[in-house]
Tab-separated table of C-alpha atoms in Angstrom:
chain	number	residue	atom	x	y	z
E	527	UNK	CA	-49.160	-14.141	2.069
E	528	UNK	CA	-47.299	-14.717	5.089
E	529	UNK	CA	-44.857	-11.871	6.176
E	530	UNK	CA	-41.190	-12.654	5.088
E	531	UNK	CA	-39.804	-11.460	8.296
E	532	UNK	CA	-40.849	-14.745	9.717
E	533	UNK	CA	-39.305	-16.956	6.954
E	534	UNK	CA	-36.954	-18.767	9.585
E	535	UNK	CA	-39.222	-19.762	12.316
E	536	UNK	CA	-41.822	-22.616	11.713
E	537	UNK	CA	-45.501	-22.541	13.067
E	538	UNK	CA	-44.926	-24.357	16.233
E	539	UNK	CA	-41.874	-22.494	16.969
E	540	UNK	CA	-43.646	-19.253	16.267
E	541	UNK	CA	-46.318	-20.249	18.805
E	542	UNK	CA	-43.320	-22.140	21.660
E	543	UNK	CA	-41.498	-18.811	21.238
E	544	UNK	CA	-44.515	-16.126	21.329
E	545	UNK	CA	-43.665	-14.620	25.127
E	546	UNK	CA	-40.301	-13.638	23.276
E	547	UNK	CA	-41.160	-12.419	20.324
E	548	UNK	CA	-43.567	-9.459	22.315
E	549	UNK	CA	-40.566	-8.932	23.639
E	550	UNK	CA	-39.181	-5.612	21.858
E	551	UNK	CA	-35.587	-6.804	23.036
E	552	UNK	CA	-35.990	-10.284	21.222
E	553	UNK	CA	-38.796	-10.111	18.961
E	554	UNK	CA	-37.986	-11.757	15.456
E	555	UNK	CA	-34.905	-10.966	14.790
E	556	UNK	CA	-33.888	-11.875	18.532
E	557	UNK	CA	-35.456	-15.085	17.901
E	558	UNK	CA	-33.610	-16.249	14.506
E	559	UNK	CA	-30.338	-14.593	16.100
E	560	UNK	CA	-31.341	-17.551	19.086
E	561	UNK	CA	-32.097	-20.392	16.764
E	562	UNK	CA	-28.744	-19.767	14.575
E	563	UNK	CA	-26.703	-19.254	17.401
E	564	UNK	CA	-24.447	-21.790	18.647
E	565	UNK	CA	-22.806	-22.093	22.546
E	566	UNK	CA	-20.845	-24.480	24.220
E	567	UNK	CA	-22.104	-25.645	27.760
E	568	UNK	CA	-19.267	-26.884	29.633
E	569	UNK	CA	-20.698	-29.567	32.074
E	570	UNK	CA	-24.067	-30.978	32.889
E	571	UNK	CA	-23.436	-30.952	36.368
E	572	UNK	CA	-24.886	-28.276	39.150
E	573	UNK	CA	-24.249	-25.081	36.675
E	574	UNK	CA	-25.143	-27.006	33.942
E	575	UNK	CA	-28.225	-28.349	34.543
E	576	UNK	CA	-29.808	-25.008	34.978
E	577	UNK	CA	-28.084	-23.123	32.297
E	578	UNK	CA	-28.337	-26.211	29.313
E	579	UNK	CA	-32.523	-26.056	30.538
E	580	UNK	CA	-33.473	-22.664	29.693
E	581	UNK	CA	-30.680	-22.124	26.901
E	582	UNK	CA	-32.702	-25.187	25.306
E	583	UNK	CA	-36.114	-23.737	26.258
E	584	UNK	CA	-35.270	-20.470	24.849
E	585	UNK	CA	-34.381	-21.722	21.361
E	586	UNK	CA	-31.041	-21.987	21.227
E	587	UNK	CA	-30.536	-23.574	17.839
E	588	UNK	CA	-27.403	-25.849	18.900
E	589	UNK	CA	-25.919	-26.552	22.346
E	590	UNK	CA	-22.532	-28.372	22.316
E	591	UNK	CA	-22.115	-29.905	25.850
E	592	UNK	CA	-19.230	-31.179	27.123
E	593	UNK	CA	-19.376	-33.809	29.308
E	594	UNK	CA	-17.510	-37.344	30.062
E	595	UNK	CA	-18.877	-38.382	33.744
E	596	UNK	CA	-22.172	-40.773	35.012
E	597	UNK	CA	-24.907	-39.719	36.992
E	598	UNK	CA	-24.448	-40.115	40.476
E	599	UNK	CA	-27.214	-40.403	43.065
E	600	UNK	CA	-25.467	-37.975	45.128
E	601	UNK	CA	-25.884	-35.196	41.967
E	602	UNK	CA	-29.824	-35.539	42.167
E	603	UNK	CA	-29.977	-32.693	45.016
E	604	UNK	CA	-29.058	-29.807	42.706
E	605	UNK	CA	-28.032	-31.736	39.577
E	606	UNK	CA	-32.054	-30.722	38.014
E	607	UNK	CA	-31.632	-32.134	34.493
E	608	UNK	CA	-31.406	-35.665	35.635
E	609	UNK	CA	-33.831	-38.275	37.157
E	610	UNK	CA	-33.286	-40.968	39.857
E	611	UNK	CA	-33.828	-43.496	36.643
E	612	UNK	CA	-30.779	-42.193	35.064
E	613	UNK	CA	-28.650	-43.204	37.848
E	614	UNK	CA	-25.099	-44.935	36.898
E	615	UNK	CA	-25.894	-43.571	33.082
E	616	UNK	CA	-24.105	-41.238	31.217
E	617	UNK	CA	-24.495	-37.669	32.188
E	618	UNK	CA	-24.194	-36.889	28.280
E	619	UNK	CA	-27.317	-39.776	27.443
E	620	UNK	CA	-29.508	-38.318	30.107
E	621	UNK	CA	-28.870	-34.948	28.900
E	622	UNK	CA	-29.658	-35.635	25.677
E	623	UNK	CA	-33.019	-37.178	26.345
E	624	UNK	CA	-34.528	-34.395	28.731
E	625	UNK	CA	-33.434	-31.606	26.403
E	626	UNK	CA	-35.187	-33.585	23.495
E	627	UNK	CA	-38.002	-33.365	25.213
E	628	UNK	CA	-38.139	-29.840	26.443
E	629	UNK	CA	-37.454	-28.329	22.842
E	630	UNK	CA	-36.821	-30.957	19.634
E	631	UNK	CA	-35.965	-27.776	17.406
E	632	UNK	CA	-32.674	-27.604	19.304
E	633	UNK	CA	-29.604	-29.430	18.162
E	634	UNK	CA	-27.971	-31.017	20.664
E	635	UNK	CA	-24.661	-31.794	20.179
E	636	UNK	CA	-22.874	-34.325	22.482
E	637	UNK	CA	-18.879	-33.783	23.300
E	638	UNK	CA	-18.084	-37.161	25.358
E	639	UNK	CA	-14.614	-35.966	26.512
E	640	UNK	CA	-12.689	-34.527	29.222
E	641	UNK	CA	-11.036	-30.909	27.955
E	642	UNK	CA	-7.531	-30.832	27.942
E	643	UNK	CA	-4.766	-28.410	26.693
E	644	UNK	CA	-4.893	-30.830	23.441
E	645	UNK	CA	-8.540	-30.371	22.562
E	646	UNK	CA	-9.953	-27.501	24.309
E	647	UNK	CA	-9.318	-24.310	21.537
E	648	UNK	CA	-10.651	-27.143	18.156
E	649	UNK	CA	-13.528	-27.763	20.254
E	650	UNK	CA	-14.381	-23.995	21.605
E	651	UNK	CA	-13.580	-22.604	18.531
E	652	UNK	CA	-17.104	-24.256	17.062
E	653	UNK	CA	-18.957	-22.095	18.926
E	654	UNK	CA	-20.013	-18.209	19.159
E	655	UNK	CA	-20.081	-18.180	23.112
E	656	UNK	CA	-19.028	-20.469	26.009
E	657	UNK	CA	-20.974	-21.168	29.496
E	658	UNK	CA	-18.562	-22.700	31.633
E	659	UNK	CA	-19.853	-25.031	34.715
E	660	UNK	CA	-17.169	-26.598	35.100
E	661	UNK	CA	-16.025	-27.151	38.973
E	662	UNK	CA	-12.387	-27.177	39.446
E	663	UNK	CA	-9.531	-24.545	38.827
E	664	UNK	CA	-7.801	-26.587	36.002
E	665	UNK	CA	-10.544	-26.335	33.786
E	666	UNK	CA	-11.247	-23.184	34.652
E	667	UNK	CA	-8.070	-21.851	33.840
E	668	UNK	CA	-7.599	-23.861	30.586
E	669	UNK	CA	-11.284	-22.527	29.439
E	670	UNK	CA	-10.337	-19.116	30.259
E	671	UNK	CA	-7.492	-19.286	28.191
E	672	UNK	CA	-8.913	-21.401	25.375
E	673	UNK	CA	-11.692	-18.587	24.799
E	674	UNK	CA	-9.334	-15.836	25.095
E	675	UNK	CA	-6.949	-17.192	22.329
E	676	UNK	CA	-10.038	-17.908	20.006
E	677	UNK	CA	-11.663	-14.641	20.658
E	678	UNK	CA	-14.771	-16.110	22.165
E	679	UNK	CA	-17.160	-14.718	24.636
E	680	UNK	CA	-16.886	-16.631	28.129
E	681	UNK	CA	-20.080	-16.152	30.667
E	682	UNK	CA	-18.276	-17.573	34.309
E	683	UNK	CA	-20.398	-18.808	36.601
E	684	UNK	CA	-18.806	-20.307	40.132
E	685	UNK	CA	-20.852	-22.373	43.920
E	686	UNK	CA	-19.693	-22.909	46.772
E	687	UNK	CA	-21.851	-23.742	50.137
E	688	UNK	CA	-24.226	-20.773	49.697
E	689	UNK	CA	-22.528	-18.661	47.900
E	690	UNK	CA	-22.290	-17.932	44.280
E	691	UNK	CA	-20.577	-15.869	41.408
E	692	UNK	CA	-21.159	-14.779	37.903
E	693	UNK	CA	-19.360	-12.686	35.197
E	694	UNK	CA	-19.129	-12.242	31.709
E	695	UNK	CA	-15.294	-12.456	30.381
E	696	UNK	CA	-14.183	-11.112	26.984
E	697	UNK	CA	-10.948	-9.305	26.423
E	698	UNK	CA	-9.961	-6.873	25.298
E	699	UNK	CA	-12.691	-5.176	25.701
E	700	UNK	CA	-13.315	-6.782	29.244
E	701	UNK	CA	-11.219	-8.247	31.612
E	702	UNK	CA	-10.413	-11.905	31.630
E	703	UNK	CA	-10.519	-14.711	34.577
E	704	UNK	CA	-7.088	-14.561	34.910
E	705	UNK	CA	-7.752	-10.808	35.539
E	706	UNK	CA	-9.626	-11.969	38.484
E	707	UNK	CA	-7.418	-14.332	39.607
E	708	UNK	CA	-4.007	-14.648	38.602
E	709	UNK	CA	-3.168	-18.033	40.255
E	710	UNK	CA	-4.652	-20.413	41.407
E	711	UNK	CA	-5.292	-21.100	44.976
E	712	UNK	CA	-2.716	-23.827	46.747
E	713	UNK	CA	-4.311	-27.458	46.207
E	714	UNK	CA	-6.414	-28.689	48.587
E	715	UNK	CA	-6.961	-24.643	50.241
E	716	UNK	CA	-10.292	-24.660	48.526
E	717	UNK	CA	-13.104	-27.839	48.717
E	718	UNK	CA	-14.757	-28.537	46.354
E	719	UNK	CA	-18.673	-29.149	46.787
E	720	UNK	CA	-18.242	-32.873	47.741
E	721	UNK	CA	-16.079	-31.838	50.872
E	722	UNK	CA	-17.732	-28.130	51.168
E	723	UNK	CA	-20.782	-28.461	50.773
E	724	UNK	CA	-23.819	-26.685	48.549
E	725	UNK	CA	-27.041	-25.584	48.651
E	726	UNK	CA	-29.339	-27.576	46.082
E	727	UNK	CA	-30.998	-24.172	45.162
E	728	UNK	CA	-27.926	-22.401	44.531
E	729	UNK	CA	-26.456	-23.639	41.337
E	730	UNK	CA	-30.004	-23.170	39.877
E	731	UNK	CA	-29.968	-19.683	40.592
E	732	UNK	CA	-26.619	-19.108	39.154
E	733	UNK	CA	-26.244	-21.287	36.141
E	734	UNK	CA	-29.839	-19.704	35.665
E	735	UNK	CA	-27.964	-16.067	35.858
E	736	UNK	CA	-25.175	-17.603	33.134
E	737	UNK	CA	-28.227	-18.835	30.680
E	738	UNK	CA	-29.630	-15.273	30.366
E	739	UNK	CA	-26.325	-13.695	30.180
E	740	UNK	CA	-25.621	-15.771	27.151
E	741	UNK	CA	-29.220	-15.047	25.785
E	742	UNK	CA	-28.607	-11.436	26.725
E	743	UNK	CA	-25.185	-11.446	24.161
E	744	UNK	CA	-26.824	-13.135	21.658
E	745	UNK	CA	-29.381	-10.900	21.315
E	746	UNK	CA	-28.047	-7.914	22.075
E	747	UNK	CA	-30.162	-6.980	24.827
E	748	UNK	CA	-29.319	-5.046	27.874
E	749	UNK	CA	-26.327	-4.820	29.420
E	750	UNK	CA	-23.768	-7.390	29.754
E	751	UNK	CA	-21.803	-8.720	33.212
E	752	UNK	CA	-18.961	-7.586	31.241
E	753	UNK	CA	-16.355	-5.787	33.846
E	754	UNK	CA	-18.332	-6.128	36.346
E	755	UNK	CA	-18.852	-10.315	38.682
E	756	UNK	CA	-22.081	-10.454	40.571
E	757	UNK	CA	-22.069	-12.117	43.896
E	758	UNK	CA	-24.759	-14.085	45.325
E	759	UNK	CA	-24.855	-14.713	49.149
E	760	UNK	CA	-28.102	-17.384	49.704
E	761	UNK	CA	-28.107	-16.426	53.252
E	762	UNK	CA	-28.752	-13.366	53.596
E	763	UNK	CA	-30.368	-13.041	50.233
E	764	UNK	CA	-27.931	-10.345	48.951
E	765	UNK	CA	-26.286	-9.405	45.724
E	766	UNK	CA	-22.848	-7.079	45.578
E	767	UNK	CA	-21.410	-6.208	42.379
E	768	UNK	CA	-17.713	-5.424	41.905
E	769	UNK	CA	-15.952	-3.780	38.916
E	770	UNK	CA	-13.299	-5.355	37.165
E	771	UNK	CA	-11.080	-3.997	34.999
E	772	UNK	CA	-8.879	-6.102	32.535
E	773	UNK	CA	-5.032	-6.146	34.372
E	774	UNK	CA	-2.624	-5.032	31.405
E	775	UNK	CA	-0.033	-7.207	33.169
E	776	UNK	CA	-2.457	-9.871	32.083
E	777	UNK	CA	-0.295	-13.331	30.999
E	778	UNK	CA	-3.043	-14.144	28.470
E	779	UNK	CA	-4.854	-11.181	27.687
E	780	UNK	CA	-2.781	-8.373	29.012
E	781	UNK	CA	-0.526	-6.134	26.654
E	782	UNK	CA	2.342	-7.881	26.081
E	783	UNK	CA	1.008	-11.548	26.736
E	784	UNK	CA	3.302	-14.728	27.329
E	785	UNK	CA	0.619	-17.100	27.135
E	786	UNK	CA	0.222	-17.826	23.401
E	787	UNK	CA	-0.822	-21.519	23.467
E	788	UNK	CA	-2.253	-23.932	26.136
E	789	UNK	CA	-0.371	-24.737	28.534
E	790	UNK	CA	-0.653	-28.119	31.221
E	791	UNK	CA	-3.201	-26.754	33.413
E	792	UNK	CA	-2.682	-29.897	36.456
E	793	UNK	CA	1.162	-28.405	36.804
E	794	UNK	CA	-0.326	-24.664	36.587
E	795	UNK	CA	-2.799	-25.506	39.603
E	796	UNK	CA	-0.129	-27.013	41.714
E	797	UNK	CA	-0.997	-30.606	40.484
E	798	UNK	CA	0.121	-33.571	38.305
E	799	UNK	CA	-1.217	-35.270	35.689
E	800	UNK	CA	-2.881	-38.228	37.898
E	801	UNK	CA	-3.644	-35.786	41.121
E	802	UNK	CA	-1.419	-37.093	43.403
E	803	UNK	CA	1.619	-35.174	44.884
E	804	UNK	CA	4.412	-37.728	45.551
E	805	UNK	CA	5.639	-35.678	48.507
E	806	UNK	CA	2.348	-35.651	49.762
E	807	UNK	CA	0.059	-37.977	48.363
E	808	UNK	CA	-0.073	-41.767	48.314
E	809	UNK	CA	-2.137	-43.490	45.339
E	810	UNK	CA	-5.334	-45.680	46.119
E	811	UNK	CA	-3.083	-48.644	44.279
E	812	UNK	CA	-0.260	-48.050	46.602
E	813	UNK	CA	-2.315	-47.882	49.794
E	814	UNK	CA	-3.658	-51.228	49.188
E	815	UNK	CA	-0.576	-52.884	48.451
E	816	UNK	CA	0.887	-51.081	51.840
E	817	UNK	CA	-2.222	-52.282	53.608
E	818	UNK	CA	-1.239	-55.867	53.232
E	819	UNK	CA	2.506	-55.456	53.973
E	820	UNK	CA	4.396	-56.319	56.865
E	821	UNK	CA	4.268	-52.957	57.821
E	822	UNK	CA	0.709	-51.515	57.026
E	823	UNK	CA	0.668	-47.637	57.930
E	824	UNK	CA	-2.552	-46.503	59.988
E	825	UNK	CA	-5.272	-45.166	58.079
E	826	UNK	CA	-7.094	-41.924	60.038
E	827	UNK	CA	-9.961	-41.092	58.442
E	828	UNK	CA	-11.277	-37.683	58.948
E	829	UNK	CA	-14.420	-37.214	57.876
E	830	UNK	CA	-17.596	-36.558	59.533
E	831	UNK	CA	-19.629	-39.501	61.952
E	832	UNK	CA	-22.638	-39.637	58.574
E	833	UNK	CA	-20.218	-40.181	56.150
E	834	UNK	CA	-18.221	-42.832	58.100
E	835	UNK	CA	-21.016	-44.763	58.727
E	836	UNK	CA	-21.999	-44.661	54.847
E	837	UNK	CA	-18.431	-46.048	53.675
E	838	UNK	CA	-15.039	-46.705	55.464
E	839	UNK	CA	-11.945	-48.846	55.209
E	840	UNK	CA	-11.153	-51.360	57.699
E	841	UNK	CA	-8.882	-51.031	60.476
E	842	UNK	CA	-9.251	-47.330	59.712
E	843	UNK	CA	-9.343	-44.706	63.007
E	844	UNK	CA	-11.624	-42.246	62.966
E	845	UNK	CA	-11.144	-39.154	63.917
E	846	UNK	CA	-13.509	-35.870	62.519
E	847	UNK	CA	-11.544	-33.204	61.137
E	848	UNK	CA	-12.634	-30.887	63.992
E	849	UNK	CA	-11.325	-32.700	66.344
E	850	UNK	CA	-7.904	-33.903	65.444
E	851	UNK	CA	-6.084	-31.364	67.491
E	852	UNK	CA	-7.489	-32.566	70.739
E	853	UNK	CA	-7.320	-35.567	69.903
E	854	UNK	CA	-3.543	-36.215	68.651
E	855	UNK	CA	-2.049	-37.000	71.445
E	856	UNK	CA	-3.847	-40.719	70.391
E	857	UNK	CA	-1.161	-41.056	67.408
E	858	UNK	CA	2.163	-42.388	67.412
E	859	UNK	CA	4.756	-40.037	65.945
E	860	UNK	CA	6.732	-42.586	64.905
E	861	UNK	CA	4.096	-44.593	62.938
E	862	UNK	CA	3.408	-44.431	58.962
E	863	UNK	CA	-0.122	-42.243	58.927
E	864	UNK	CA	-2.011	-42.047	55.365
E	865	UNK	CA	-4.775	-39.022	56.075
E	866	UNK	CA	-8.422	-40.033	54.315
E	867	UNK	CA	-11.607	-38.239	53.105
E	868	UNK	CA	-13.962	-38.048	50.454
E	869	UNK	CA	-12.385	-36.505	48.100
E	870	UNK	CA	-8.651	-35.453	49.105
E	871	UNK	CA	-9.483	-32.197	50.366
E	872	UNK	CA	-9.921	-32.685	54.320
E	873	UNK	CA	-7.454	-35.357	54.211
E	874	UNK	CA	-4.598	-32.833	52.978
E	875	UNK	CA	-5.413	-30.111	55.764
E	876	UNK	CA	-5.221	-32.956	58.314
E	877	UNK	CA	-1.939	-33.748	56.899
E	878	UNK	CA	-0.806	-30.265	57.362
E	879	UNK	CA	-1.532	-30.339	61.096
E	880	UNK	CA	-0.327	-33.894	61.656
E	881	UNK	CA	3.407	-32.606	59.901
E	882	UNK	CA	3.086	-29.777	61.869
E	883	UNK	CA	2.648	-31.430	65.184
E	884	UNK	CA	5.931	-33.169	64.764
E	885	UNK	CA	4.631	-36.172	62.648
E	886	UNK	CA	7.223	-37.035	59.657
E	887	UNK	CA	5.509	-39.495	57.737
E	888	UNK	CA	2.362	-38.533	56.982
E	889	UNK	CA	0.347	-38.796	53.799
E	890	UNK	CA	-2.999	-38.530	52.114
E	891	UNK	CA	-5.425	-40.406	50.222
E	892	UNK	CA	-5.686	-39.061	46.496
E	893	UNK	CA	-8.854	-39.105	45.694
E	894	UNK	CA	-10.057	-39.766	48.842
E	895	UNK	CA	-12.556	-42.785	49.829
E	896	UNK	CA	-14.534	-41.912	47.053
E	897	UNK	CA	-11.376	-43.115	44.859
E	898	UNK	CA	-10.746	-46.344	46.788
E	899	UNK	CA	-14.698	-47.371	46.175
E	900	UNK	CA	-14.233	-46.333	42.585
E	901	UNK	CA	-10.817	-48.619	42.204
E	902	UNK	CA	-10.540	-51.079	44.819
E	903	UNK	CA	-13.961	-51.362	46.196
E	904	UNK	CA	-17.065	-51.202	43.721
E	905	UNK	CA	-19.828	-52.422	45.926
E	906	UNK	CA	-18.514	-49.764	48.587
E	907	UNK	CA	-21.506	-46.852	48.910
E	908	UNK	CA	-20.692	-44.033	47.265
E	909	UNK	CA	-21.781	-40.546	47.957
């Protein structure tokens, strides 16, 4: 008669699973706790790749994923769970496939949307935990807040160049990330990886870190990153860990908290709705209307000599980031400038030093080139 303790688990999972199940901190019961649970997987990007791999290979028994963007050849360096055939695809489609393959007994299920204050707590609330890999502070913060309010585990994971981070958040018995950080950094302080630069490696090593913290919680196993955020530093090979301790002045999970409902996360991080800072900023649409005025302003690109020769807008200047303040003496003080990039980042520390040099009307490219290819250009390389 075959033991009733295995009742839940088929013959082929029994044998896919067996390395866990000799496992005295999985076993069994570790194993059905895996196949009932459910987590959300926020992004298949860098983080996500990783973490929705080996949450699927482990037995997960359903993995929401949210995701709305297309494969990009530029992901394939780090972006594992895609294939140079998936190129210009949805990110969700490919996703879907490869995990498929890897383990059929998991339920994928496929959340084609970009979170917002408006969806964020019906969707998380689905789920028992949440891996977050997303890559900007907007979504961050709105995730953060989204798992606090529903009482949900949140396992943070975080790349940048070589350098990584991971934590488990879940007040009150653990801090939150607003613990961590209570605002967000001024737009534009921070690139992201487009304009900073990662590692392929590294997001596989950390969204690797956030899949067996999620495995750890589910099956009770060990000890949880709870209170504590493990940095990674690639270089040197080197991990640090730092306690945390959940701030009672805490807007959203502190003692006497004023954040009871979502709130717009663009304003919060210093941004609105579309990006683009009117003081600041100057819209892809715009720029190409002002490019065939009477008056067209001068467009100084300032990213690096590889990338201008991949993509660049005529009748641009180019000038490298690095060495704009040698070289700004080759501007006209008096002219309209519009600052460009990749992605918006560079573009707005150039326009810093350009308005601080004496230069009035400056502005940047929201969005960057990347953004004009996307809207103006199609056929324009993309990276």
């Amino acid at each position: 008669m075959p033991d009733p303790t295995l009742r839940d688990l088929s013959d082929a999972e029994l044998q896919r699973y067996s390395r866990h199940l000799v496992l005295p901190e999985i076993g069994f019961d570790g194993q059905r706790a895996l196949a009932r649970a459910r987590v959300l997987l926020i992004g298949a990007g860098g983080l996500g790749s990783p973490a929705a791999l080996y949450l699927a290979a482990a037995g997960v028994g359903t993995l929401g994923l949210v995701e709305f963007d297309r494969v990009d050849l530029s992901n394939l360096q780090r972006q594992i769970l895609h294939g140079t055939g998936a190129v210009g695809h949805s990110k969700l489609e490919s996703a879907a496939s490869r995990l498929a393959d890897l383990n059929p007994h998991v339920r994928l299920e496929p959340i084609d949307t970009r979170l917002s204050s408006a969806n964020a707590r019906q969707v998380i609330r689905r789920f028992d935990i949440v891996v977050d890999g997303s890559d900007n502070f907007p979504t961050r913060y709105l995730v953060n807040d989204a798992c606090v309010l529903e009482g949900k585990p949140l396992v943070y994971g975080s790349i940048f160049r070589w350098e990584g981070q991971v934590s488990v958040f879940h007040p009150p018995e653990a801090p939150c990330y607003r613990c961590l950080f209570a605002d967000p950094p001024p737009p534009g302080l921070v690139p992201n990886c487009a304009e900073g630069g990662v590692v392929g490696v590294l997001p596989g090593i950390i969204g690797s870190l956030q899949a067996l913290e999620a495995i750890k919680w589910i099956v009770g196993a060990g000890t949880p990153l709870t209170g504590r955020l493990l940095r990674f530093d690639a270089l040197k090979l080197e991990f640090r860990e730092l306690a945390l301790s959940r701030d009672p002045e805490c807007p959203v999970c502190g003692d006497h908290p004023t954040v009871t409902e979502l709130v717009d996360y663009e304003a919060f991080c210093g941004l609105t709705p579309d990006g683009a800072d009117a003081a600041r900023d100057i819209t892809v649409a715009d720029l190409r209307t002002a490019m065939v005025g009477s008056a067209p302003p001068l467009v100084v690109d300032v990213r690096e000599p590889w990338e201008w020769a991949l993509a660049h807008l005529d009748g641009a200047r180019h000038i490298p980031l690095r060495e704009l303040p040698a070289r700004i003496a080759e501007l006209d003080t008096r002219r309209d400038i519009v600052t460009v990039c990749h992605h918006g980042v560079r573009s707005l520390r150039a326009l810093d030093l350009l308005r601080g040099a004496g230069f009035a009307h400056v502005r940047s490219l929201a969005g960057g080139i990347d953004a004009w290819a996307e809207e103006v250009e199609p056929g324009m390389t993309r990276y």
